[in-house]
Every structure is written in structure tokens, then in C-alpha cells.
Amino acid sequence: MSTPMVHARAVRKSFGHLEVLKGIDLTVERGEVVVILGPSGSGKSTFLRCVNHLETIDGGAIHVDGELIGFRAHGGRVHHLGDRDITRQRREIGMVFQQFNLFPHFTVVQNIMEAPVGVRRESRAQARTRALALLERVGLADKTNSYPRQLSGGQQQRVAIARALAMQPKLMLFDEPTSALDPELVGEVLATMKGLATDGLTMIVVTHEVGFAREVADRVVFMDGGVIVEAGPPAEVLDNPQNPRTRAFLSKVL
Amino acid sequence: MTTATERHSPPEVDVAGAARTRHPLRWVASIILLVLAAQLVNLLITNPNFKWDVVARYFNAQVIGAGIITTLYLTVIAMAVGVVLGVIVAMGRLSQNPIARIVSGLYVWFFRGTPVLVQLVLWYNLSALMPQISFGIPFGPEFLTADTNKLITPLLAAILGLGLNEAAYMAEIIRGGLMSVDPGQTEAASALGMSRGRTFRRIILPQAMRFIVPPTGSQVISMLKATSLVSVIALADLLYTVQAIYNRTFQTIPLLIVACVWYLVITSILYVGQSFIERHYARGATRNAPQSFWSFLLFRRRQSAPAPTREETPS
């Protein structure tokens, strides 16, 4: 069996005295779509941000595609990685944020081209061709030269997805991608994400959209209080939850 | 039911033809201001003490031109020192290194807390404090020693005095601009694998510029006027030049007017330049097109889009 895409073991993280992650074990296989559900404050977003080292973990280890994230094990000792190595690791991991975080001073196509040209040293022509293809894919070919502020929230989030895909990541992280959207705009973003899942991209999605989890996820993970309470195929976890906390949560959101 | 609705329906009114509200107080204020303006114009024309013929004679005199050039290049150099050093001090204040934070904090505290005139005179008289300046290994051997009086010319004293003082203000303006950029921007850039340097150059600084440029424009104008302080250390700038003339001819008022008009001409040109830079950095800042050049020049307010909040210039 090949190495899993994500292998997290006993991951711990504290902010001051507050322990947010109390030992998370999670394996994500290649091509798998894992949806993390859970009440706010359960640590699910923090865990996601640990996977690409936006947060430094305090204990345990996270491997992505067999490579230890944020640290280097050498001769029985572990060292923090330098900035250069951390940025190299992040290039392989795409991330989509709740607040989109598009660059407001760049046009849509400039947003998508910035990292391929500036970080991966692609030619502008090549980056532009791919950016336009990606915009076609997320259904925004007509917004190429718009500025982010001229777009709706749903359109901005689809540009953010295209921007992350432009780096050709092997893993995509979605941090509550639809939570900041008006209800009528949620569908277009979820449809785009569903398309990516169908294409076989490995994805970890933190969301409150139980319908999306049921339809797209290969596995649903339920987190509460900094631990994984329950995990399994969506049919099992969503329709027949074993843990009382999962049941209580689902009864509120469904 | 129909009768009930008819009884309660309001009378037929159409607000389309409403009369305009009258503002009598505006009329009173306008008339007072116009009368005062007329008096001022009358004073300028009829008072012989202005000696407009003297003003005209000296306005484009060669010696005045030399003073203007000194004033201009002192402004440019001191401002350049201020911006470069200001960026460094601002980065120090935002640094994660506590020593850098403390040192840059003390820098701002000292240079903002003492009058620039005092700082100028202090630099000019540095030889009284240190007769010789040496370069070498700290507390070790010295490679190069110079006589302070020869090293610190009036020009260098002026550049140090104005530039180091300006750096303290610029540091605060730049720090405010950098802090006004959403931290999500840094996160998004990090997640794309961009280095810290590239994130700063391409993402953070261009967005911070929108908040940095307007107060910096005010600083340039302040600097232009602050250069007149160097007349106390005998540097022949615009003010020193006119003072030298009126000390000889006793035509004090006309020559001060020559200086004032030139300062106004230069600040007006700077103001126009600032508007172009502001428009450049307004890209993507609002849903609407950037404010037009003429409406900026005529002090018109932005109509639809909410104006970005601007940092007030520290004074």
C-alpha cells in the first residue's frame, strides 16, 4: 500500500493554557475526501491550519505525502524547519479560507497567476493560460479582469479555489469555505468543490454543510473538545451516530 | 370594508414638486465671508508697504533660485533618509525580536519628543560633544578618525537633523499602514508558499501604501517648510537667502512674500503629484472607479463609495 496523503498522529496544540487539540489521529488516503464536522471551538479549523503549518503543533507529528511537516527529524533529534523549507512544503498544499482572502489590489487573473509566476517561476504566458483554464473550470471566465471587490462572495470564493489550484497542489484544505456566504451563494461553491472531488483531488473540508458531507465525503470525522469523537463513512456517522455528542450536534444542524 | 379603507387612506400628495428648504444662515455666513475677502484683496492692492514692485524684482532673481534649489534638494534628501530609515524603524517596531522593538520604540520616543530645531542645532554643534569621530571595531581598534568639525558640515547637520527626525514620524505612518492590512492576506500568501520577503513586497506593502501615501504627502509638505529651520545653522536655503537680502535692504515684508509665494508654488505642485500616486494605489479599493483627478484637486468628496479611513498625520 502506498503512503497515505496525510498521516497525523497524536497531534497536540495549545493556545496559552487552552489545549485546543488533545491528540488527533487521522489518516487521509490519496484521492480521499474527508469532511470534518463539529461544534465551533472543537478544534477542527485549528487542526486544518496545522496541516500546512499555519499553526505550529506542540506535540505529535503530521506527515503529508510521507514528509514531516514543519520539522526535521535528524539523528534522533527533531528540529524546527526554516522558513525556506516551510514555504516549499506549503506550495504542495492548497488552502481555501472562510473569508476568501483574495488580494484586493490584483485583478482576478493576477490573483491566480501571482504564486505560479512568483513562487514556481512559471512563465507569465504559461501561468496565464492555466489561470484562464481554471477560471473556465470554476465558471468565471468572464470575470478575468475584475477586481475581487466587484464580485459576489460566491464568485470570490470560486476565484480563491482557482488560485489554490493554480499551484497544482496534491492536497486541498477547505476551512469553512461557505460559512461567510449568503445562503443562495453556497450552492455554487459546493458544486465547484464537488467537481474537484469527482476529479480525484485529495481534500480535507471543515464545514457545517451536512448535505455536502453526505453527498461528497468518503469519510466523515466528528470532532468535539479537541478530540475525534467519531469517524466513518457518511452513512454511518450521519444516519446512525454511535456517540451521544455526535447525535446531539446532528440533531441541531439537521 | 371598502368604506373603511377609504376613510383611512391619506390625502393625495406627490412629493415630486416639493419646494427646496431655505438656509438663511448660509446666506449670512456667505455674505460675511465675502466682505472679509474683499477687505483682504483691498489691503493687498492698496497698502503700499507690500511694495509689489520689489516683490516682482526679486521673484525670479538668481540668488533666490539658488536658495530654492537648496531647499528642494534638502527636502528630497532628508525625506529619502526619513523614508528609508522609517521603514527600518517600523519593521523594528513590528519585529518579533524584543530588543529591536525596544530600540526602535526608544528611537521614535526621542526623535518625536524633542523639537527638530533643537536636534538641528545639536548636530551642528556635535564637535562640542565629540571632537573626533572614529570608525572601527566597537571598544577595539579604530581604523578611521576624522575631525568632527570638518565632517559635520552645515549641510550634513541639516540632513541628519531633518532626516532622523522625519524617520520617527515616517516609522509611525508606515507602521500604521502595515497594521491596517488584514492578517488574512499574510495567511493566504503563506498558504500559497510565498516567502516572507515576497509577501511583504507584493501583497502587504502595496495595500499598506493606500494608508501610507496621504499622510506621507503631508509630511513632504511639512518637510519643505521645515527646511526653513536650517537658516539658523547658516545654510543658504530659500528663507536664509531672503533674510540675507532684507538684512541689507530692510525690505523685510516684500522679501518674505517672495519666499511665501515660492513655498506655495512648490507645495501646490507636490499636492498635484500626490493625487496621482493616491489614484495609483486605489486600484481595487472600491467597487467604483477611482476618484477623478479634478474632483481630488477641487476638494470634492467621493460620492457613492465609502471613503477609506485615513490615518491623521501626527503633528
Coordinates of C-alpha atoms in Angstrom, one line a residue:
Chain A
M1 CA 0.0 0.0 0.0
S2 CA 1.3 3.5 -0.9
T3 CA 2.0 6.1 1.8
P4 CA -1.2 8.0 2.8
M5 CA -1.5 11.6 1.7
V6 CA -2.0 12.8 5.3
H7 CA -0.9 11.0 8.4
A8 CA -1.5 12.8 11.7
R9 CA -0.5 11.1 14.9
A10 CA -1.2 12.3 18.5
V11 CA -1.3 16.0 17.3
R12 CA -1.5 18.4 20.2
K13 CA -1.8 22.2 20.1
S14 CA -2.4 24.8 22.9
F15 CA -3.0 28.5 22.8
G16 CA -1.7 29.7 26.1
H17 CA -3.3 27.5 28.8
L18 CA -6.1 26.4 26.5
E19 CA -5.5 23.0 24.9
V20 CA -7.3 23.1 21.6
L21 CA -6.1 19.7 20.2
K22 CA -5.7 16.9 22.6
G23 CA -4.2 14.2 20.5
I24 CA -5.6 13.9 17.0
D25 CA -5.0 10.7 14.9
L26 CA -6.2 10.9 11.3
T27 CA -5.1 9.3 8.1
V28 CA -6.3 10.5 4.7
E29 CA -5.6 8.3 1.7
R30 CA -4.8 9.6 -1.8
G31 CA -7.9 10.8 -3.6
E32 CA -10.0 10.6 -0.4
V33 CA -12.4 13.4 0.6
V34 CA -12.6 13.8 4.4
V35 CA -15.2 16.2 5.9
I36 CA -14.6 17.3 9.5
L37 CA -17.8 18.3 11.4
G38 CA -18.1 19.6 14.9
P39 CA -19.4 22.5 17.0
S40 CA -17.4 25.7 17.0
G41 CA -14.4 25.6 19.3
S42 CA -14.0 21.9 18.7
G43 CA -10.5 22.5 17.2
K44 CA -11.4 21.5 13.6
S45 CA -10.1 24.7 12.0
T46 CA -7.0 24.7 14.2
F47 CA -6.3 21.1 13.1
L48 CA -6.6 22.1 9.4
R49 CA -4.3 25.0 9.9
C50 CA -1.7 22.7 11.5
V51 CA -1.6 20.5 8.3
N52 CA 0.0 23.3 6.3
H53 CA 1.9 24.7 9.4
L54 CA 0.0 28.0 9.6
E55 CA -0.1 26.9 13.3
T56 CA 2.9 25.1 14.8
I57 CA 1.9 21.9 16.6
D58 CA 3.1 21.3 20.2
G59 CA 3.3 17.5 20.1
G60 CA 2.8 14.5 17.8
A61 CA 3.5 14.6 14.1
I62 CA 1.9 15.4 10.8
H63 CA 3.2 13.8 7.6
V64 CA 1.9 14.9 4.2
D65 CA 2.9 12.6 1.3
G66 CA 5.4 11.0 3.6
E67 CA 7.2 14.2 4.5
L68 CA 7.2 15.5 8.1
I69 CA 5.5 19.0 8.2
G70 CA 7.3 21.9 9.9
F71 CA 10.0 19.8 11.5
R72 CA 13.1 17.7 10.5
A73 CA 14.0 14.5 12.3
H74 CA 17.8 14.1 12.3
G75 CA 19.9 11.7 14.3
G76 CA 17.2 11.0 16.9
R77 CA 16.5 14.8 17.5
V78 CA 13.8 16.9 16.0
H79 CA 14.5 20.5 14.8
H80 CA 12.1 23.2 13.6
L81 CA 12.3 23.8 9.8
G82 CA 13.5 27.1 8.4
D83 CA 11.2 29.5 6.5
R84 CA 12.5 28.3 3.2
D85 CA 11.6 24.7 3.8
I86 CA 8.2 25.6 5.3
T87 CA 7.3 27.6 2.2
R88 CA 8.4 24.8 0.0
Q89 CA 6.1 22.4 1.8
R90 CA 3.2 24.8 1.7
R91 CA 3.4 25.0 -2.1
E92 CA 2.1 21.5 -2.4
I93 CA -0.9 22.1 -0.1
G94 CA -3.7 24.4 -1.3
M95 CA -5.9 26.2 1.2
V96 CA -9.2 28.0 0.9
F97 CA -10.3 30.3 3.7
Q98 CA -13.6 31.3 5.2
Q99 CA -13.0 34.9 4.4
F100 CA -11.6 34.2 0.8
N101 CA -8.6 36.4 1.5
L102 CA -8.2 37.3 -2.2
F103 CA -5.6 40.0 -2.9
P104 CA -7.8 43.1 -3.4
H105 CA -5.2 45.1 -5.3
F106 CA -4.8 42.4 -8.0
T107 CA -7.4 41.5 -10.7
V108 CA -8.9 38.0 -10.7
V109 CA -6.3 36.7 -13.2
Q110 CA -3.4 38.4 -11.3
N111 CA -4.6 36.7 -8.1
I112 CA -4.4 33.3 -9.7
M113 CA -1.1 34.0 -11.5
E114 CA 0.8 35.5 -8.6
A115 CA 2.1 32.4 -6.9
P116 CA 2.8 30.3 -10.1
V117 CA 4.8 33.1 -11.5
G118 CA 6.4 34.4 -8.3
V119 CA 7.0 31.2 -6.4
R120 CA 7.2 28.4 -9.0
R121 CA 8.9 30.6 -11.6
E122 CA 6.5 29.7 -14.4
S123 CA 6.5 31.9 -17.5
R124 CA 3.7 34.5 -17.5
A125 CA 2.2 33.2 -20.7
Q126 CA 2.0 29.7 -19.3
A127 CA 0.6 30.8 -16.0
R128 CA -2.0 33.0 -17.7
T129 CA -3.1 30.1 -20.0
R130 CA -3.7 27.9 -17.0
A131 CA -5.3 30.7 -15.0
L132 CA -7.8 31.2 -17.8
A133 CA -8.5 27.4 -17.9
L134 CA -9.0 27.4 -14.2
L135 CA -11.4 30.3 -14.4
E136 CA -13.3 28.4 -17.1
R137 CA -13.5 25.4 -14.7
V138 CA -14.9 27.4 -11.8
G139 CA -17.3 29.2 -14.2
L140 CA -15.9 32.7 -14.1
A141 CA -14.2 33.1 -17.5
D142 CA -16.0 36.4 -17.9
K143 CA -14.5 37.9 -14.7
T144 CA -10.9 37.6 -15.7
N145 CA -10.1 41.3 -15.3
S146 CA -12.4 42.2 -12.5
Y147 CA -11.2 43.2 -9.1
P148 CA -12.3 40.9 -6.2
R149 CA -14.4 43.7 -4.6
Q150 CA -16.5 43.7 -7.8
L151 CA -17.5 40.1 -7.3
S152 CA -20.1 38.4 -5.1
G153 CA -18.9 36.3 -2.2
G154 CA -19.6 33.1 -4.0
Q155 CA -17.6 34.3 -7.0
Q156 CA -14.8 35.4 -4.8
Q157 CA -14.6 32.0 -3.1
R158 CA -14.5 30.3 -6.5
V159 CA -11.6 32.6 -7.5
A160 CA -9.9 31.6 -4.3
I161 CA -10.3 27.9 -5.2
A162 CA -8.9 28.6 -8.6
R163 CA -6.0 30.4 -7.0
A164 CA -5.2 27.5 -4.8
L165 CA -5.5 25.0 -7.7
A166 CA -3.1 27.1 -9.8
M167 CA -0.2 25.8 -7.7
Q168 CA -1.2 22.2 -8.6
P169 CA -1.5 21.0 -5.0
K170 CA -1.6 17.4 -4.1
L171 CA -3.8 18.2 -1.2
M172 CA -6.5 20.8 -0.7
L173 CA -7.7 22.2 2.7
F174 CA -11.0 24.0 2.9
D175 CA -11.6 26.0 6.1
E176 CA -15.4 26.6 6.3
P177 CA -15.5 27.7 2.7
T178 CA -19.2 28.6 2.7
S179 CA -19.7 30.0 6.2
A180 CA -19.3 33.6 5.1
L181 CA -21.6 33.3 2.2
D182 CA -25.3 34.3 1.7
P183 CA -27.4 31.1 1.6
E184 CA -28.2 31.5 -2.1
L185 CA -24.5 31.6 -3.0
V186 CA -23.5 28.4 -1.0
G187 CA -24.6 26.1 -3.8
E188 CA -22.2 27.4 -6.5
V189 CA -19.2 26.9 -4.2
L190 CA -20.2 23.5 -3.1
A191 CA -20.8 22.5 -6.8
T192 CA -17.2 23.6 -7.6
M193 CA -15.8 21.6 -4.7
K194 CA -17.9 18.5 -5.7
G195 CA -16.3 18.8 -9.2
L196 CA -12.8 18.7 -7.6
A197 CA -13.8 15.6 -5.6
T198 CA -15.0 13.8 -8.7
D199 CA -11.7 14.6 -10.4
G200 CA -9.9 12.7 -7.6
L201 CA -8.3 15.5 -5.6
T202 CA -7.4 14.7 -2.0
M203 CA -9.5 17.1 0.2
I204 CA -10.0 17.8 3.8
V205 CA -13.1 20.0 4.3
V206 CA -14.1 21.7 7.5
T207 CA -17.7 22.7 7.1
H208 CA -21.2 22.8 8.6
E209 CA -22.8 21.6 5.3
V210 CA -24.0 18.2 6.3
G211 CA -25.6 17.7 2.9
F212 CA -22.3 18.2 1.2
A213 CA -20.7 15.7 3.7
R214 CA -23.4 13.1 2.9
E215 CA -23.1 13.5 -0.8
V216 CA -19.4 14.0 -1.4
A217 CA -17.4 12.8 1.6
D218 CA -15.7 9.4 1.6
R219 CA -15.4 9.7 5.3
V220 CA -16.9 12.0 7.9
V221 CA -14.9 12.9 11.1
F222 CA -16.7 14.4 14.0
M223 CA -14.6 16.5 16.4
D224 CA -15.6 17.9 19.8
G225 CA -13.5 19.3 22.6
G226 CA -10.2 18.8 20.8
V227 CA -10.6 15.1 20.1
I228 CA -12.0 13.0 17.3
V229 CA -15.2 11.6 18.7
E230 CA -16.4 9.5 15.8
A231 CA -15.3 8.8 12.3
G232 CA -16.5 6.6 9.4
P233 CA -18.5 6.6 6.1
P234 CA -21.1 9.4 6.0
A235 CA -24.0 6.9 6.0
E236 CA -22.8 5.5 9.4
V237 CA -21.8 8.7 11.1
L238 CA -24.6 10.9 9.9
D239 CA -27.5 8.4 9.9
N240 CA -26.5 6.2 12.7
P241 CA -24.2 8.1 15.1
Q242 CA -22.9 6.0 18.0
N243 CA -21.7 8.8 20.2
P244 CA -24.2 10.9 22.1
R245 CA -22.2 14.1 21.4
T246 CA -22.4 13.4 17.6
R247 CA -26.1 12.7 18.0
A248 CA -26.7 16.0 19.9
F249 CA -24.8 18.0 17.3
L250 CA -26.5 16.5 14.3
S251 CA -30.0 16.9 15.8
K252 CA -29.2 20.7 16.0
V253 CA -27.9 21.2 12.5
L254 CA -30.2 18.9 10.5
Chain B
M1 CA -64.7 47.1 4.1
T2 CA -64.2 49.4 1.1
T3 CA -65.6 52.4 3.1
A4 CA -63.2 51.6 6.0
T5 CA -60.1 51.7 3.7
E6 CA -61.4 54.9 2.0
R7 CA -61.9 56.6 5.3
H8 CA -58.3 55.8 6.5
S9 CA -56.5 56.5 3.2
P10 CA -54.2 59.6 3.4
P11 CA -54.9 62.6 1.1
E12 CA -53.4 62.6 -2.4
V13 CA -49.9 64.0 -2.3
D14 CA -46.9 63.9 -4.7
V15 CA -43.6 64.9 -3.2
A16 CA -42.0 65.4 -6.7
G17 CA -42.8 69.1 -6.7
A18 CA -41.6 69.8 -3.1
A19 CA -40.1 73.3 -2.5
R20 CA -36.4 73.5 -1.5
T21 CA -35.5 74.0 2.1
R22 CA -34.3 77.6 2.8
H23 CA -31.0 78.1 4.6
P24 CA -30.9 81.8 5.7
L25 CA -27.9 81.2 8.0
R26 CA -25.8 80.1 5.0
W27 CA -26.6 83.3 3.3
V28 CA -25.5 85.3 6.3
A29 CA -22.2 83.4 6.6
S30 CA -21.5 83.7 2.9
I31 CA -22.0 87.5 2.9
I32 CA -19.7 87.9 6.0
L33 CA -17.0 85.8 4.3
L34 CA -17.3 87.7 1.0
V35 CA -16.9 91.0 2.8
L36 CA -13.8 89.8 4.7
A37 CA -12.3 88.5 1.4
A38 CA -13.0 91.9 -0.3
Q39 CA -11.2 93.7 2.5
L40 CA -8.2 91.4 2.2
V41 CA -8.0 92.0 -1.5
N42 CA -8.3 95.7 -0.9
L43 CA -5.5 95.6 1.6
L44 CA -3.2 93.6 -0.7
I45 CA -3.8 96.1 -3.6
T46 CA -3.9 99.5 -1.8
N47 CA -1.4 99.1 1.1
P48 CA 1.9 100.5 -0.3
N49 CA 4.0 98.6 2.3
F50 CA 3.7 95.4 0.3
K51 CA 5.9 97.0 -2.3
W52 CA 4.8 94.7 -5.1
D53 CA 7.4 96.2 -7.4
V54 CA 10.2 94.9 -5.0
V55 CA 8.4 91.5 -4.9
A56 CA 8.4 91.4 -8.7
R57 CA 12.1 92.4 -8.9
Y58 CA 13.3 89.7 -6.6
F59 CA 10.8 87.0 -7.5
N60 CA 13.0 85.4 -10.2
A61 CA 16.3 86.7 -9.0
Q62 CA 19.2 84.3 -9.5
V63 CA 20.1 84.2 -5.8
I64 CA 16.5 83.3 -4.9
G65 CA 16.7 80.5 -7.4
A66 CA 19.8 79.1 -5.8
G67 CA 18.0 79.2 -2.4
I68 CA 15.1 77.3 -3.9
I69 CA 17.4 74.6 -5.2
T70 CA 19.0 74.2 -1.8
T71 CA 15.5 74.0 -0.2
L72 CA 14.3 71.4 -2.8
Y73 CA 17.3 69.1 -2.6
L74 CA 17.4 69.3 1.2
T75 CA 13.7 68.3 1.2
V76 CA 14.4 65.4 -1.2
I77 CA 17.4 64.0 0.7
A78 CA 16.0 64.5 4.2
M79 CA 12.8 62.9 3.1
A80 CA 14.7 60.0 1.5
V81 CA 16.6 59.4 4.7
G82 CA 13.3 59.6 6.6
V83 CA 11.5 57.1 4.4
V84 CA 14.4 54.5 4.3
L85 CA 15.1 54.8 8.0
G86 CA 11.4 55.0 8.7
V87 CA 10.8 51.6 7.0
I88 CA 13.6 50.1 9.1
V89 CA 12.3 51.5 12.4
A90 CA 8.7 50.5 11.5
M91 CA 9.9 46.9 10.9
G92 CA 11.8 47.0 14.1
R93 CA 8.6 48.1 16.0
L94 CA 6.7 45.2 14.4
S95 CA 9.5 42.8 14.8
Q96 CA 9.3 39.6 17.0
N97 CA 12.7 40.5 18.4
P98 CA 12.1 42.3 21.7
I99 CA 15.4 44.2 21.6
A100 CA 14.6 45.5 18.1
R101 CA 11.1 46.6 19.4
I102 CA 12.6 48.4 22.4
V103 CA 15.3 50.1 20.4
S104 CA 13.0 51.3 17.7
G105 CA 10.5 52.4 20.3
L106 CA 13.1 54.5 22.0
Y107 CA 14.1 56.0 18.7
V108 CA 10.6 57.2 18.0
W109 CA 10.2 58.4 21.5
F110 CA 13.4 60.5 21.4
F111 CA 13.1 62.0 17.9
R112 CA 9.4 62.7 18.1
G113 CA 9.7 64.0 21.7
T114 CA 12.3 66.7 21.1
P115 CA 12.0 69.8 18.8
V116 CA 13.5 69.4 15.4
L117 CA 15.1 72.9 15.8
V118 CA 17.0 71.6 18.9
Q119 CA 18.1 68.5 17.0
L120 CA 19.4 70.6 14.2
V121 CA 21.5 72.8 16.5
L122 CA 22.6 69.7 18.4
W123 CA 24.0 68.0 15.2
Y124 CA 25.6 71.3 14.2
N125 CA 27.4 71.5 17.5
L126 CA 28.3 67.8 17.7
S127 CA 32.0 68.7 17.9
A128 CA 31.4 70.1 21.4
L129 CA 30.3 66.6 22.5
M130 CA 32.7 64.5 20.4
P131 CA 35.7 66.4 19.0
Q132 CA 36.7 63.4 16.9
I133 CA 34.6 60.6 15.2
S134 CA 36.3 57.2 14.7
F135 CA 35.2 54.1 12.8
G136 CA 36.5 50.7 13.9
I137 CA 35.6 47.7 15.9
P138 CA 33.4 48.7 18.9
F139 CA 35.6 49.0 22.0
G140 CA 38.5 47.8 19.8
P141 CA 41.0 49.3 17.4
E142 CA 40.0 52.3 15.2
F143 CA 40.6 52.4 11.5
L144 CA 39.5 55.9 10.6
T145 CA 39.4 59.0 12.6
A146 CA 38.0 62.4 11.5
D147 CA 37.7 65.8 13.0
T148 CA 34.1 66.3 13.8
N149 CA 34.1 70.0 12.8
K150 CA 35.3 69.0 9.3
L151 CA 33.0 66.0 9.0
I152 CA 29.7 67.6 10.1
T153 CA 29.2 70.4 7.6
P154 CA 26.1 72.6 7.9
L155 CA 24.6 70.6 5.0
L156 CA 25.2 67.2 6.7
A157 CA 23.9 68.6 10.0
A158 CA 20.8 69.7 8.2
I159 CA 20.3 66.3 6.6
L160 CA 20.9 64.4 9.9
G161 CA 18.7 66.8 11.9
L162 CA 15.8 66.8 9.5
G163 CA 16.2 63.2 8.2
L164 CA 16.5 61.4 11.6
N165 CA 13.5 63.4 12.9
E166 CA 11.4 62.6 9.8
A167 CA 12.3 58.9 10.2
A168 CA 10.5 58.8 13.6
Y169 CA 7.3 60.2 12.0
M170 CA 7.5 58.1 8.9
A171 CA 8.1 55.0 11.0
E172 CA 4.7 55.6 12.8
I173 CA 2.9 56.3 9.5
I174 CA 4.4 53.1 7.9
R175 CA 3.7 51.0 11.0
G176 CA 0.0 52.2 11.0
G177 CA -0.2 51.4 7.2
L178 CA 1.2 47.9 7.6
M179 CA -1.1 47.1 10.6
S180 CA -4.1 48.2 8.6
V181 CA -3.7 45.3 6.2
D182 CA -5.9 42.3 7.1
P183 CA -3.8 39.5 8.6
G184 CA -5.7 37.1 6.4
Q185 CA -3.6 38.5 3.5
T186 CA -0.4 37.2 5.0
E187 CA -2.0 33.8 5.7
A188 CA -3.3 33.5 2.2
A189 CA 0.2 34.3 0.8
S190 CA 1.8 31.9 3.2
A191 CA -0.6 29.2 2.2
L192 CA 0.5 29.7 -1.4
G193 CA 4.1 29.1 -0.4
M194 CA 5.2 32.7 -0.8
S195 CA 8.3 33.8 1.1
R196 CA 8.1 36.5 3.8
G197 CA 10.0 38.9 1.6
R198 CA 7.8 38.4 -1.4
T199 CA 4.6 38.6 0.7
F200 CA 5.8 41.9 2.1
R201 CA 6.8 43.3 -1.3
R202 CA 3.9 42.1 -3.4
I203 CA 0.9 41.7 -1.0
I204 CA 1.3 43.7 2.2
L205 CA 3.2 46.9 1.1
P206 CA 1.0 47.8 -1.9
Q207 CA -2.1 47.5 0.3
A208 CA -0.4 49.5 3.1
M209 CA 0.5 52.2 0.6
R210 CA -3.1 53.3 0.4
F211 CA -2.8 54.3 4.0
I212 CA 0.8 55.5 3.9
V213 CA 0.7 57.8 0.9
P214 CA -1.8 60.5 2.1
P215 CA 0.0 61.3 5.4
T216 CA 3.4 61.0 3.6
G217 CA 2.2 63.7 1.2
S218 CA 1.6 65.9 4.2
Q219 CA 5.0 65.0 5.6
V220 CA 6.7 66.1 2.4
I221 CA 4.9 69.4 2.6
S222 CA 5.9 69.8 6.2
M223 CA 9.4 68.9 5.4
L224 CA 9.6 71.5 2.7
K225 CA 8.6 74.1 5.2
A226 CA 10.8 72.6 8.0
T227 CA 13.9 73.1 5.8
S228 CA 13.5 76.8 6.5
L229 CA 14.8 76.0 10.1
V230 CA 18.2 75.3 8.6
S231 CA 18.6 79.1 8.2
V232 CA 19.7 79.0 11.9
I233 CA 22.8 77.0 11.0
A234 CA 23.7 79.3 8.2
L235 CA 22.7 77.1 5.3
A236 CA 21.6 79.2 2.3
D237 CA 18.1 77.8 1.7
L238 CA 15.2 79.9 0.4
L239 CA 14.4 81.6 3.7
Y240 CA 18.1 82.2 4.6
T241 CA 18.6 83.8 1.2
V242 CA 15.7 86.3 1.5
Q243 CA 16.8 87.0 5.1
A244 CA 20.3 87.8 3.9
I245 CA 18.8 90.2 1.3
Y246 CA 16.4 92.1 3.7
N247 CA 19.1 92.4 6.4
R248 CA 20.9 94.5 3.8
T249 CA 18.0 96.4 2.2
F250 CA 15.4 96.4 5.0
Q251 CA 12.7 95.4 2.6
T252 CA 11.5 92.7 5.0
I253 CA 7.9 92.3 4.0
P254 CA 8.3 92.1 0.2
L255 CA 11.1 89.6 0.5
L256 CA 9.1 87.4 3.0
I257 CA 6.3 87.5 0.5
V258 CA 8.7 86.3 -2.3
A259 CA 9.6 83.3 0.0
C260 CA 5.9 82.6 0.8
V261 CA 4.8 82.6 -2.8
W262 CA 7.6 80.2 -3.8
Y263 CA 6.7 77.9 -0.9
L264 CA 3.1 78.0 -2.1
V265 CA 4.1 77.2 -5.7
I266 CA 6.1 74.2 -4.7
T267 CA 3.5 72.8 -2.2
S268 CA 0.9 73.2 -5.0
I269 CA 3.0 71.1 -7.3
L270 CA 3.5 68.5 -4.6
Y271 CA -0.2 68.3 -4.0
V272 CA -0.9 67.5 -7.6
G273 CA 1.8 64.8 -7.6
Q274 CA 0.3 63.3 -4.5
S275 CA -3.1 62.9 -6.2
F276 CA -1.6 60.8 -9.0
I277 CA 0.1 58.5 -6.5
E278 CA -3.0 58.1 -4.5
R279 CA -5.0 57.2 -7.5
H280 CA -2.5 54.5 -8.4
Y281 CA -2.8 52.8 -5.1
A282 CA -6.6 53.0 -5.0
R283 CA -6.8 50.1 -7.5
G284 CA -9.4 47.6 -6.4
A285 CA -10.0 49.5 -3.2
T286 CA -13.6 50.4 -4.0
R287 CA -16.3 48.9 -6.2
N288 CA -16.3 52.1 -8.3
A289 CA -13.7 53.7 -10.4
P290 CA -11.1 55.8 -8.5
Q291 CA -11.9 59.4 -7.7
S292 CA -11.3 61.6 -10.8
F293 CA -8.2 63.8 -10.8
W294 CA -10.2 67.0 -11.0
S295 CA -12.6 66.2 -8.1
F296 CA -9.5 65.4 -6.0
L297 CA -8.0 68.8 -6.9
L298 CA -11.2 70.7 -6.2
F299 CA -11.6 69.0 -2.7
R300 CA -14.8 67.3 -3.8
R301 CA -15.9 64.4 -1.7
R302 CA -16.3 60.9 -3.0
Q303 CA -19.9 60.4 -4.0
S304 CA -21.0 56.8 -3.7
A305 CA -18.3 54.6 -2.3
P306 CA -17.4 55.0 1.4
A307 CA -14.1 56.9 1.7
P308 CA -11.3 54.8 3.2
T309 CA -10.5 55.9 6.7
R310 CA -7.3 57.8 6.8
E311 CA -4.7 58.0 9.5
E312 CA -4.3 61.5 10.8
T313 CA -0.8 62.9 10.4
P314 CA 1.0 63.2 13.7
S315 CA 2.0 66.8 14.2

